[in-house]
mmCIF file of C-alpha atoms in Angstrom:
data_model
loop_
_atom_site.group_PDB
_atom_site.id
_atom_site.type_symbol
_atom_site.label_atom_id
_atom_site.label_comp_id
_atom_site.label_asym_id
_atom_site.label_seq_id
_atom_site.Cartn_x
_atom_site.Cartn_y
_atom_site.Cartn_z
ATOM 1 C CA UNK T 117 11.713 -33.290 7.818
ATOM 2 C CA UNK T 118 10.634 -36.298 9.880
ATOM 3 C CA UNK T 119 7.625 -35.691 12.117
ATOM 4 C CA UNK T 120 6.837 -32.369 10.460
ATOM 5 C CA UNK T 121 3.216 -31.266 10.270
ATOM 6 C CA UNK T 122 4.029 -29.746 6.898
ATOM 7 C CA UNK T 123 5.938 -32.261 4.729
ATOM 8 C CA UNK T 124 6.030 -29.824 1.780
ATOM 9 C CA UNK T 125 7.439 -26.974 3.847
ATOM 10 C CA UNK T 126 10.819 -26.919 2.116
ATOM 11 C CA UNK T 127 9.248 -27.007 -1.364
ATOM 12 C CA UNK T 128 6.881 -24.152 -0.488
ATOM 13 C CA UNK T 129 9.766 -22.074 0.866
ATOM 14 C CA UNK T 130 11.698 -22.635 -2.371
ATOM 15 C CA UNK T 131 8.607 -21.597 -4.354
ATOM 16 C CA UNK T 132 8.781 -18.049 -2.925
ATOM 17 C CA UNK T 133 12.580 -17.786 -2.623
ATOM 18 C CA UNK T 134 15.377 -16.419 -4.828
ATOM 19 C CA UNK T 135 13.046 -14.262 -6.940
ATOM 20 C CA UNK T 136 14.244 -11.167 -8.814
ATOM 21 C CA UNK T 137 10.961 -9.380 -9.568
ATOM 22 C CA UNK T 138 9.845 -7.506 -12.670
ATOM 23 C CA UNK T 139 10.479 -4.012 -14.040
ATOM 24 C CA UNK T 140 9.477 -0.575 -12.807
ATOM 25 C CA UNK T 141 7.613 -0.068 -16.065
ATOM 26 C CA UNK T 142 5.393 -3.076 -15.453
ATOM 27 C CA UNK T 143 4.690 -1.888 -11.911
ATOM 28 C CA UNK T 144 3.753 1.543 -13.253
ATOM 29 C CA UNK T 145 1.438 -0.014 -15.834
ATOM 30 C CA UNK T 146 -0.283 -2.261 -13.286
ATOM 31 C CA UNK T 147 -0.611 0.727 -10.980
ATOM 32 C CA UNK T 148 -2.529 2.409 -13.789
ATOM 33 C CA UNK T 149 -4.846 -0.482 -14.669
ATOM 34 C CA UNK T 150 -6.096 -1.117 -11.119
ATOM 35 C CA UNK T 151 -7.533 2.381 -10.420
ATOM 36 C CA UNK T 152 -8.940 2.562 -13.946
ATOM 37 C CA UNK T 153 -11.126 -0.446 -13.159
ATOM 38 C CA UNK T 154 -12.474 1.331 -10.086
ATOM 39 C CA UNK T 155 -13.128 4.551 -11.996
ATOM 40 C CA UNK T 156 -14.847 2.615 -14.784
ATOM 41 C CA UNK T 157 -17.120 0.852 -12.298
ATOM 42 C CA UNK T 158 -18.081 4.143 -10.661
ATOM 43 C CA UNK T 159 -18.721 5.885 -13.985
ATOM 44 C CA UNK T 160 -20.870 3.161 -15.511
ATOM 45 C CA UNK T 161 -22.704 1.965 -12.413
ATOM 46 C CA UNK T 162 -23.214 5.156 -10.416
ATOM 47 C CA UNK T 163 -26.945 4.552 -10.567
ATOM 48 C CA UNK T 164 -26.708 2.150 -7.623
ATOM 49 C CA UNK T 165 -27.302 4.998 -5.206
ATOM 50 C CA UNK T 166 -30.346 4.946 -3.054
ATOM 51 C CA UNK T 167 -32.280 7.701 -1.363
ATOM 52 C CA UNK T 168 -33.754 6.798 2.009
ATOM 53 C CA UNK T 169 -37.452 7.737 2.161
ATOM 54 C CA UNK T 170 -39.181 8.973 5.282
ATOM 55 C CA UNK T 171 -40.169 6.280 7.763
ATOM 56 C CA UNK T 172 -43.879 5.504 7.885
ATOM 57 C CA UNK T 173 -44.625 2.243 9.660
ATOM 58 C CA UNK T 174 -43.197 -1.177 10.414
ATOM 59 C CA UNK T 175 -44.387 -2.574 7.085
ATOM 60 C CA UNK T 176 -42.705 0.235 5.156
ATOM 61 C CA UNK T 177 -39.564 -0.179 7.256
ATOM 62 C CA UNK T 178 -39.460 -3.892 6.424
ATOM 63 C CA UNK T 179 -39.794 -3.112 2.717
ATOM 64 C CA UNK T 180 -37.118 -0.439 3.027
ATOM 65 C CA UNK T 181 -34.783 -2.864 4.790
ATOM 66 C CA UNK T 182 -35.322 -5.440 2.079
ATOM 67 C CA UNK T 183 -34.551 -2.861 -0.611
ATOM 68 C CA UNK T 184 -31.416 -1.770 1.199
ATOM 69 C CA UNK T 185 -30.225 -5.369 1.430
ATOM 70 C CA UNK T 186 -30.980 -5.909 -2.249
ATOM 71 C CA UNK T 187 -29.116 -2.759 -3.236
ATOM 72 C CA UNK T 188 -26.180 -3.769 -1.053
ATOM 73 C CA UNK T 189 -25.971 -7.220 -2.669
ATOM 74 C CA UNK T 190 -26.289 -5.672 -6.131
ATOM 75 C CA UNK T 191 -23.558 -3.123 -5.399
ATOM 76 C CA UNK T 192 -21.292 -5.808 -3.968
ATOM 77 C CA UNK T 193 -21.817 -7.967 -7.050
ATOM 78 C CA UNK T 194 -21.046 -5.066 -9.391
ATOM 79 C CA UNK T 195 -17.904 -4.239 -7.418
ATOM 80 C CA UNK T 196 -16.758 -7.831 -7.708
ATOM 81 C CA UNK T 197 -17.456 -8.067 -11.444
ATOM 82 C CA UNK T 198 -15.953 -4.695 -12.378
ATOM 83 C CA UNK T 199 -13.029 -4.461 -9.934
ATOM 84 C CA UNK T 200 -12.065 -7.645 -8.085
ATOM 85 C CA UNK T 201 -12.476 -10.243 -10.837
ATOM 86 C CA UNK T 202 -10.727 -8.266 -13.624
ATOM 87 C CA UNK T 203 -7.935 -7.340 -11.219
ATOM 88 C CA UNK T 204 -7.458 -10.985 -10.237
ATOM 89 C CA UNK T 205 -7.304 -11.995 -13.909
ATOM 90 C CA UNK T 206 -4.778 -9.255 -14.720
ATOM 91 C CA UNK T 207 -2.580 -10.340 -11.810
ATOM 92 C CA UNK T 208 -2.669 -13.993 -12.870
ATOM 93 C CA UNK T 209 -3.721 -15.476 -16.249
ATOM 94 C CA UNK T 210 -3.680 -12.151 -18.129
ATOM 95 C CA UNK T 211 -0.460 -10.829 -16.569
ATOM 96 C CA UNK T 212 1.523 -11.184 -19.803
ATOM 97 C CA UNK T 213 -0.983 -9.029 -21.687
ATOM 98 C CA UNK T 214 -1.232 -6.173 -19.212
ATOM 99 C CA UNK T 215 0.516 -3.738 -21.579
ATOM 100 C CA UNK T 216 -2.169 -4.382 -24.196
ATOM 101 C CA UNK T 217 -4.959 -3.373 -21.803
ATOM 102 C CA UNK T 218 -3.675 -0.006 -20.639
ATOM 103 C CA UNK T 219 -4.275 2.281 -23.629
ATOM 104 C CA UNK T 220 -7.696 0.820 -24.628
ATOM 105 C CA UNK T 221 -8.817 0.965 -21.014
ATOM 106 C CA UNK T 222 -7.699 4.574 -20.636
ATOM 107 C CA UNK T 223 -9.572 5.501 -23.815
ATOM 108 C CA UNK T 224 -12.689 3.710 -22.583
ATOM 109 C CA UNK T 225 -12.585 5.331 -19.141
ATOM 110 C CA UNK T 226 -11.928 8.762 -20.629
ATOM 111 C CA UNK T 227 -14.879 8.366 -23.012
ATOM 112 C CA UNK T 228 -17.270 7.217 -20.280
ATOM 113 C CA UNK T 229 -16.189 9.916 -17.827
ATOM 114 C CA UNK T 230 -16.437 12.627 -20.501
ATOM 115 C CA UNK T 231 -19.922 11.461 -21.442
ATOM 116 C CA UNK T 232 -21.030 11.719 -17.816
ATOM 117 C CA UNK T 233 -19.562 15.175 -17.206
ATOM 118 C CA UNK T 234 -22.865 16.905 -17.960
ATOM 119 C CA UNK T 235 -24.248 15.530 -14.684
ATOM 120 C CA UNK T 236 -22.432 17.791 -12.230
ATOM 121 C CA UNK T 237 -24.087 16.121 -9.230
ATOM 122 C CA UNK T 238 -21.915 13.039 -9.763
ATOM 123 C CA UNK T 239 -18.740 15.103 -9.592
ATOM 124 C CA UNK T 240 -18.860 17.316 -6.511
ATOM 125 C CA UNK T 241 -15.786 19.450 -5.959
ATOM 126 C CA UNK T 242 -14.030 20.518 -2.830
ATOM 127 C CA UNK T 243 -12.848 18.653 0.262
ATOM 128 C CA UNK T 244 -15.545 15.937 0.090
ATOM 129 C CA UNK T 245 -14.323 14.798 -3.320
ATOM 130 C CA UNK T 246 -10.754 14.743 -2.075
ATOM 131 C CA UNK T 247 -11.793 12.582 0.856
ATOM 132 C CA UNK T 248 -13.744 10.245 -1.429
ATOM 133 C CA UNK T 249 -10.800 9.795 -3.771
ATOM 134 C CA UNK T 250 -8.347 9.171 -0.939
ATOM 135 C CA UNK T 251 -10.727 6.592 0.536
ATOM 136 C CA UNK T 252 -11.047 4.890 -2.865
ATOM 137 C CA UNK T 253 -7.270 4.747 -3.182
ATOM 138 C CA UNK T 254 -6.890 3.180 0.271
ATOM 139 C CA UNK T 255 -9.594 0.592 -0.401
ATOM 140 C CA UNK T 256 -8.025 -0.319 -3.740
ATOM 141 C CA UNK T 257 -4.630 -0.725 -2.092
ATOM 142 C CA UNK T 258 -6.148 -3.155 0.434
ATOM 143 C CA UNK T 259 -7.876 -5.172 -2.328
ATOM 144 C CA UNK T 260 -4.613 -5.506 -4.269
ATOM 145 C CA UNK T 261 -2.803 -6.592 -1.101
ATOM 146 C CA UNK T 262 -5.402 -9.240 -0.265
ATOM 147 C CA UNK T 263 -5.491 -10.645 -3.792
ATOM 148 C CA UNK T 264 -1.709 -10.944 -3.992
ATOM 149 C CA UNK T 265 -1.391 -12.568 -0.562
ATOM 150 C CA UNK T 266 -4.012 -15.159 -1.469
ATOM 151 C CA UNK T 267 -2.661 -15.787 -4.984
ATOM 152 C CA UNK T 268 1.081 -15.944 -4.354
ATOM 153 C CA UNK T 269 1.035 -19.577 -3.185
ATOM 154 C CA UNK T 270 -0.417 -20.736 -6.518
ATOM 155 C CA UNK T 271 1.488 -21.348 -9.743
ATOM 156 C CA UNK T 272 -0.999 -19.221 -11.672
ATOM 157 C CA UNK T 273 0.480 -16.150 -9.954
ATOM 158 C CA UNK T 274 3.587 -15.040 -11.928
ATOM 159 C CA UNK T 275 6.767 -15.416 -9.898
ATOM 160 C CA UNK T 276 7.957 -11.989 -11.037
ATOM 161 C CA UNK T 277 5.122 -10.424 -9.007
ATOM 162 C CA UNK T 278 6.144 -12.215 -5.781
ATOM 163 C CA UNK T 279 8.536 -10.662 -3.266
ATOM 164 C CA UNK T 280 12.143 -10.358 -4.356
ATOM 165 C CA UNK T 281 14.954 -12.050 -2.450
ATOM 166 C CA UNK T 282 17.484 -9.217 -2.181
ATOM 167 C CA UNK T 283 17.281 -6.520 -4.834
ATOM 168 C CA UNK T 284 14.632 -5.824 -7.451
ATOM 169 C CA UNK T 285 11.086 -4.547 -7.863
ATOM 170 C CA UNK T 286 7.860 -6.506 -7.789
ATOM 171 C CA UNK T 287 4.173 -5.950 -7.164
ATOM 172 C CA UNK T 288 4.175 -7.675 -3.778
ATOM 173 C CA UNK T 289 7.245 -5.786 -2.618
ATOM 174 C CA UNK T 290 5.087 -2.669 -2.506
ATOM 175 C CA UNK T 291 2.596 -4.135 -0.023
ATOM 176 C CA UNK T 292 4.044 -3.231 3.358
ATOM 177 C CA UNK T 293 5.330 0.164 2.167
ATOM 178 C CA UNK T 294 1.976 1.045 0.598
ATOM 179 C CA UNK T 295 0.148 0.068 3.773
ATOM 180 C CA UNK T 296 2.358 2.345 5.869
ATOM 181 C CA UNK T 297 2.088 5.243 3.420
ATOM 182 C CA UNK T 298 -1.708 4.940 3.146
ATOM 183 C CA UNK T 299 -1.997 5.117 6.926
ATOM 184 C CA UNK T 300 0.414 8.057 7.185
ATOM 185 C CA UNK T 301 -1.484 10.059 4.581
ATOM 186 C CA UNK T 302 -4.600 10.322 6.800
ATOM 187 C CA UNK T 303 -2.985 9.807 10.199
ATOM 188 C CA UNK T 304 -3.573 11.873 13.328
ATOM 189 C CA UNK T 305 -0.223 13.548 12.740
ATOM 190 C CA UNK T 306 -1.156 14.567 9.185
ATOM 191 C CA UNK T 307 -4.463 15.962 10.443
ATOM 192 C CA UNK T 308 -2.664 17.908 13.202
ATOM 193 C CA UNK T 309 -4.646 16.064 15.857
ATOM 194 C CA UNK T 310 -2.842 16.078 19.191
ATOM 195 C CA UNK T 311 -1.193 12.723 19.777
ATOM 196 C CA UNK T 312 -1.549 10.774 22.983
ATOM 197 C CA UNK T 313 1.351 10.074 25.346
ATOM 198 C CA UNK T 314 3.623 7.101 24.874
ATOM 199 C CA UNK T 315 1.642 4.904 27.283
ATOM 200 C CA UNK T 316 -1.532 5.435 25.280
ATOM 201 C CA UNK T 317 0.463 4.801 22.108
ATOM 202 C CA UNK T 318 1.627 1.448 23.428
ATOM 203 C CA UNK T 319 -1.946 0.571 24.352
ATOM 204 C CA UNK T 320 -3.201 1.549 20.885
ATOM 205 C CA UNK T 321 -0.555 -0.630 19.246
ATOM 206 C CA UNK T 322 -1.256 -3.601 21.504
ATOM 207 C CA UNK T 323 -3.592 -5.181 18.884
ATOM 208 C CA UNK T 324 -0.723 -5.112 16.380
ATOM 209 C CA UNK T 325 1.618 -6.679 18.915
ATOM 210 C CA UNK T 326 -0.960 -9.348 19.724
ATOM 211 C CA UNK T 327 -1.422 -10.099 16.035
ATOM 212 C CA UNK T 328 2.344 -10.296 15.608
ATOM 213 C CA UNK T 329 2.769 -12.789 18.442
ATOM 214 C CA UNK T 330 -0.318 -14.712 17.327
ATOM 215 C CA UNK T 331 1.131 -15.088 13.837
ATOM 216 C CA UNK T 332 4.468 -16.170 15.279
ATOM 217 C CA UNK T 333 2.877 -18.793 17.532
ATOM 218 C CA UNK T 334 0.488 -20.170 14.917
ATOM 219 C CA UNK T 335 3.120 -20.484 12.198
ATOM 220 C CA UNK T 336 5.441 -22.255 14.629
ATOM 221 C CA UNK T 337 2.740 -24.562 16.008
ATOM 222 C CA UNK T 338 1.650 -25.836 12.574
ATOM 223 C CA UNK T 339 5.182 -25.752 11.130
ATOM 224 C CA UNK T 340 4.074 -23.314 8.432
ATOM 225 C CA UNK T 341 6.699 -22.207 5.918
ATOM 226 C CA UNK T 342 8.266 -18.843 6.799
ATOM 227 C CA UNK T 343 10.783 -17.166 4.525
ATOM 228 C CA UNK T 344 13.336 -15.891 7.040
ATOM 229 C CA UNK T 345 14.940 -13.623 4.449
ATOM 230 C CA UNK T 346 11.817 -11.447 4.479
ATOM 231 C CA UNK T 347 11.786 -10.162 8.063
ATOM 232 C CA UNK T 348 13.889 -12.625 10.046
ATOM 233 C CA UNK T 349 13.235 -15.658 12.211
ATOM 234 C CA UNK T 350 10.648 -14.161 14.587
ATOM 235 C CA UNK T 351 9.781 -10.763 13.107
ATOM 236 C CA UNK T 352 6.761 -10.045 10.911
ATOM 237 C CA UNK T 353 4.730 -7.250 9.342
ATOM 238 C CA UNK T 354 2.667 -6.531 12.464
ATOM 239 C CA UNK T 355 5.764 -5.899 14.586
ATOM 240 C CA UNK T 356 6.997 -3.401 11.986
ATOM 241 C CA UNK T 357 3.683 -1.510 12.064
ATOM 242 C CA UNK T 358 3.725 -1.445 15.864
ATOM 243 C CA UNK T 359 7.322 -0.196 15.974
ATOM 244 C CA UNK T 360 6.618 2.637 13.529
ATOM 245 C CA UNK T 361 3.517 3.657 15.485
ATOM 246 C CA UNK T 362 5.369 3.705 18.822
ATOM 247 C CA UNK T 363 8.321 5.681 17.431
ATOM 248 C CA UNK T 364 5.999 8.257 15.868
ATOM 249 C CA UNK T 365 4.099 8.678 19.140
ATOM 250 C CA UNK T 366 7.203 8.977 21.316
ATOM 251 C CA UNK T 367 9.125 11.351 19.033
ATOM 252 C CA UNK T 368 6.546 14.002 18.188
ATOM 253 C CA UNK T 369 7.351 16.058 15.123
ATOM 254 C CA UNK T 370 5.088 18.791 13.691
ATOM 255 C CA UNK T 371 3.555 17.573 10.418
ATOM 256 C CA UNK T 372 4.946 20.497 8.432
ATOM 257 C CA UNK T 373 8.472 19.350 9.349
ATOM 258 C CA UNK T 374 8.026 15.586 9.569
ATOM 259 C CA UNK T 375 8.984 15.073 5.922
ATOM 260 C CA UNK T 376 12.295 16.863 6.433
ATOM 261 C CA UNK T 377 13.024 14.709 9.467
ATOM 262 C CA UNK T 378 11.968 11.589 7.552
ATOM 263 C CA UNK T 379 14.246 12.403 4.607
ATOM 264 C CA UNK T 380 17.143 12.936 7.032
ATOM 265 C CA UNK T 381 16.505 9.503 8.561
ATOM 266 C CA UNK T 382 16.314 7.893 5.121
ATOM 267 C CA UNK T 383 19.524 9.529 3.883
ATOM 268 C CA UNK T 384 21.367 8.575 7.063
ATOM 269 C CA UNK T 385 20.082 5.008 6.859
ATOM 270 C CA UNK T 386 21.085 4.775 3.176
ATOM 271 C CA UNK T 387 24.577 6.033 4.036
ATOM 272 C CA UNK T 388 24.810 3.316 6.689
ATOM 273 C CA UNK T 389 23.630 0.688 4.209
ATOM 274 C CA UNK T 390 26.092 1.801 1.541
ATOM 275 C CA UNK T 391 28.988 1.564 4.010
ATOM 276 C CA UNK T 392 28.598 -2.062 4.976
ATOM 277 C CA UNK T 393 25.225 -2.560 6.645
ATOM 278 C CA UNK T 394 23.705 -3.933 3.416
ATOM 279 C CA UNK T 395 26.283 -6.746 3.340
ATOM 280 C CA UNK T 396 25.337 -7.724 6.888
ATOM 281 C CA UNK T 397 21.588 -7.590 6.247
ATOM 282 C CA UNK T 398 21.741 -9.613 3.027
ATOM 283 C CA UNK T 399 24.074 -12.305 4.335
ATOM 284 C CA UNK T 400 22.675 -15.691 5.338
ATOM 285 C CA UNK T 401 24.771 -15.830 8.500
ATOM 286 C CA UNK T 402 22.854 -15.335 11.741
ATOM 287 C CA UNK T 403 24.051 -15.312 15.311
ATOM 288 C CA UNK T 404 22.233 -16.577 18.368
ATOM 289 C CA UNK T 405 21.090 -13.158 19.639
ATOM 290 C CA UNK T 406 17.631 -11.776 18.897
ATOM 291 C CA UNK T 407 19.012 -8.875 16.833
ATOM 292 C CA UNK T 408 20.948 -11.117 14.474
ATOM 293 C CA UNK T 409 18.025 -13.500 14.031
ATOM 294 C CA UNK T 410 15.692 -10.658 13.075
ATOM 295 C CA UNK T 411 18.155 -8.222 11.502
ATOM 296 C CA UNK T 412 16.050 -7.531 8.384
ATOM 297 C CA UNK T 413 12.920 -6.659 10.318
ATOM 298 C CA UNK T 414 14.595 -4.611 13.037
ATOM 299 C CA UNK T 415 16.906 -2.495 10.878
ATOM 300 C CA UNK T 416 14.266 -1.872 8.214
ATOM 301 C CA UNK T 417 12.196 -0.046 10.846
ATOM 302 C CA UNK T 418 14.335 3.035 10.141
ATOM 303 C CA UNK T 419 13.316 2.985 6.483
ATOM 304 C CA UNK T 420 9.637 2.455 7.193
ATOM 305 C CA UNK T 421 9.648 5.146 9.870
ATOM 306 C CA UNK T 422 11.181 7.602 7.411
ATOM 307 C CA UNK T 423 8.539 6.610 4.851
ATOM 308 C CA UNK T 424 5.777 7.195 7.385
ATOM 309 C CA UNK T 425 7.077 10.662 8.279
ATOM 310 C CA UNK T 426 7.275 11.672 4.624
ATOM 311 C CA UNK T 427 3.717 10.408 4.165
ATOM 312 C CA UNK T 428 2.557 12.502 7.118
ATOM 313 C CA UNK T 429 3.899 15.720 5.596
ATOM 314 C CA UNK T 430 2.447 14.864 2.190
ATOM 315 C CA UNK T 431 -0.966 14.281 3.770
ATOM 316 C CA UNK T 432 -0.692 17.555 5.659
ATOM 317 C CA UNK T 433 0.457 19.460 2.569
ATOM 318 C CA UNK T 434 -2.045 17.983 0.138
ATOM 319 C CA UNK T 435 -5.198 17.584 2.242
ATOM 320 C CA UNK T 436 -5.139 18.923 5.797
ATOM 321 C CA UNK T 437 -2.735 21.865 6.152
ATOM 322 C CA UNK T 438 -3.760 25.517 6.308
ATOM 323 C CA UNK T 439 -7.374 24.861 7.194
ATOM 324 C CA UNK T 440 -8.254 28.469 6.439
ATOM 325 C CA UNK T 441 -7.697 27.715 2.746
ATOM 326 C CA UNK T 442 -9.303 24.272 2.762
ATOM 327 C CA UNK T 443 -12.064 25.490 0.453
ATOM 328 C CA UNK T 444 -9.477 25.996 -2.280
ATOM 329 C CA UNK T 445 -8.092 22.454 -1.990
ATOM 330 C CA UNK T 446 -10.072 21.070 -4.887
ATOM 331 C CA UNK T 447 -9.520 18.138 -7.184
ATOM 332 C CA UNK T 448 -7.816 20.461 -9.664
ATOM 333 C CA UNK T 449 -5.449 21.676 -6.947
ATOM 334 C CA UNK T 450 -4.618 18.097 -5.981
ATOM 335 C CA UNK T 451 -4.080 16.925 -9.572
ATOM 336 C CA UNK T 452 -1.294 19.369 -10.238
ATOM 337 C CA UNK T 453 0.599 18.758 -7.021
ATOM 338 C CA UNK T 454 0.184 14.978 -6.887
ATOM 339 C CA UNK T 455 1.222 14.588 -10.536
ATOM 340 C CA UNK T 456 4.323 16.731 -10.006
ATOM 341 C CA UNK T 457 5.340 14.985 -6.777
ATOM 342 C CA UNK T 458 4.744 11.526 -8.266
ATOM 343 C CA UNK T 459 6.875 12.368 -11.315
ATOM 344 C CA UNK T 460 9.680 13.667 -9.094
ATOM 345 C CA UNK T 461 9.670 10.490 -7.006
ATOM 346 C CA UNK T 462 9.730 8.302 -10.144
ATOM 347 C CA UNK T 463 12.761 10.201 -11.457
ATOM 348 C CA UNK T 464 14.521 10.015 -8.086
ATOM 349 C CA UNK T 465 13.812 6.280 -7.893
ATOM 350 C CA UNK T 466 15.405 5.644 -11.293
ATOM 351 C CA UNK T 467 18.474 7.701 -10.353
ATOM 352 C CA UNK T 468 18.896 5.995 -6.979
ATOM 353 C CA UNK T 469 18.394 2.539 -8.479
ATOM 354 C CA UNK T 470 21.066 3.133 -11.113
ATOM 355 C CA UNK T 471 23.658 5.216 -9.276
ATOM 356 C CA UNK T 472 23.298 4.606 -5.509
ATOM 357 C CA UNK T 473 21.783 1.221 -4.676
ATOM 358 C CA UNK T 474 19.161 -0.915 -6.344
ATOM 359 C CA UNK T 475 15.665 -1.083 -4.874
ATOM 360 C CA UNK T 476 15.495 -3.486 -1.931
ATOM 361 C CA UNK T 477 12.316 -4.136 0.033
ATOM 362 C CA UNK T 478 14.256 -6.456 2.324
ATOM 363 C CA UNK T 479 16.331 -3.553 3.680
ATOM 364 C CA UNK T 480 13.787 -0.780 2.965
ATOM 365 C CA UNK T 481 16.484 1.371 1.442
ATOM 366 C CA UNK T 482 16.027 4.858 0.025
ATOM 367 C CA UNK T 483 15.247 3.667 -3.508
ATOM 368 C CA UNK T 484 12.499 1.395 -2.177
ATOM 369 C CA UNK T 485 10.906 4.241 -0.226
ATOM 370 C CA UNK T 486 10.857 6.572 -3.237
ATOM 371 C CA UNK T 487 9.401 3.742 -5.369
ATOM 372 C CA UNK T 488 6.570 3.250 -2.874
ATOM 373 C CA UNK T 489 5.882 6.985 -2.811
ATOM 374 C CA UNK T 490 5.916 7.268 -6.611
ATOM 375 C CA UNK T 491 3.654 4.263 -7.171
ATOM 376 C CA UNK T 492 1.091 5.172 -4.513
ATOM 377 C CA UNK T 493 0.885 8.794 -5.605
ATOM 378 C CA UNK T 494 0.401 7.578 -9.176
ATOM 379 C CA UNK T 495 -2.571 5.460 -8.093
ATOM 380 C CA UNK T 496 -3.994 8.410 -6.173
ATOM 381 C CA UNK T 497 -3.475 10.622 -9.213
ATOM 382 C CA UNK T 498 -5.543 8.290 -11.419
ATOM 383 C CA UNK T 499 -8.572 8.899 -9.185
ATOM 384 C CA UNK T 500 -7.996 12.656 -9.241
ATOM 385 C CA UNK T 501 -7.606 12.752 -13.027
ATOM 386 C CA UNK T 502 -10.962 11.111 -13.701
#
């Protein structure tokens, strides 16, 4: 386009368009490799833990500060070498060999973890271990998201891992759903913490709204390529997060019933999609009104809201509910329930994909939501297992 600040805009848009994704099996395998790397790093390099001595004087404090900085740099370097770098290689140049890594890596991790079992101090049970594993899962999800966002614009990143155009499954398709589920799992609602009123909710989501408008303005001002089939002309990820947060704050549902309400929303939305809404959302025709220009982003809010509500009840059921019996919510307790729930969601995803409607991140249909739940619970399960 003449006068454009980005002469390669059209080529870059084509580079991330009309993609069909990979298979559910490959996603399941990659969801296994990533947490294994984290577990392996923790098992081998758990010695990078420091004990803070008693303070004596300024000289000792200076030495202590230097040691802390050195330990921090060492830990950061080990994290990068054991987690970030291998993960980046598996997502890019080694992507075609990911199936070959799974079994040997599982054997290696199992051997290392078994060898370390004699040291009980490294494997505390109870609620603290649950919290540690959930935190590790959330951090790993963020690392995967960052790596994929940075790598997708390069040819070294396989196109099957980039976001699909209409239907299909890919690694990057799971990003926004995983982010919402990870937040729901430890949200105020899941922890039964009283929510603020809707005015406070709007204020708390104002940073998301500001980020959304900032992204919109910056991409427009530099003529950056934007794939309109993802969210629409003006919509983006931050607006979706803000909308889900506001809806959850306005319509207050007890955590023990939020999953039921979320499933009802998802089933109703899927019924709407199957009776003509999917044709409208996937068509390239857009009107002049704001709804038509951002139809994908606006209508998919229903799917993401349902996903969030299901995540709230899962968090309440698995980690925060019935505080009188919290002492019994151990790693063993979590393993059984998370493995069962993850398996159920995988089976439901396959059935929905084959007999109802194929997985579609663009519309956030029911099959996509169950895929996100199955994959994220599988990652969480890998931490609990080891």
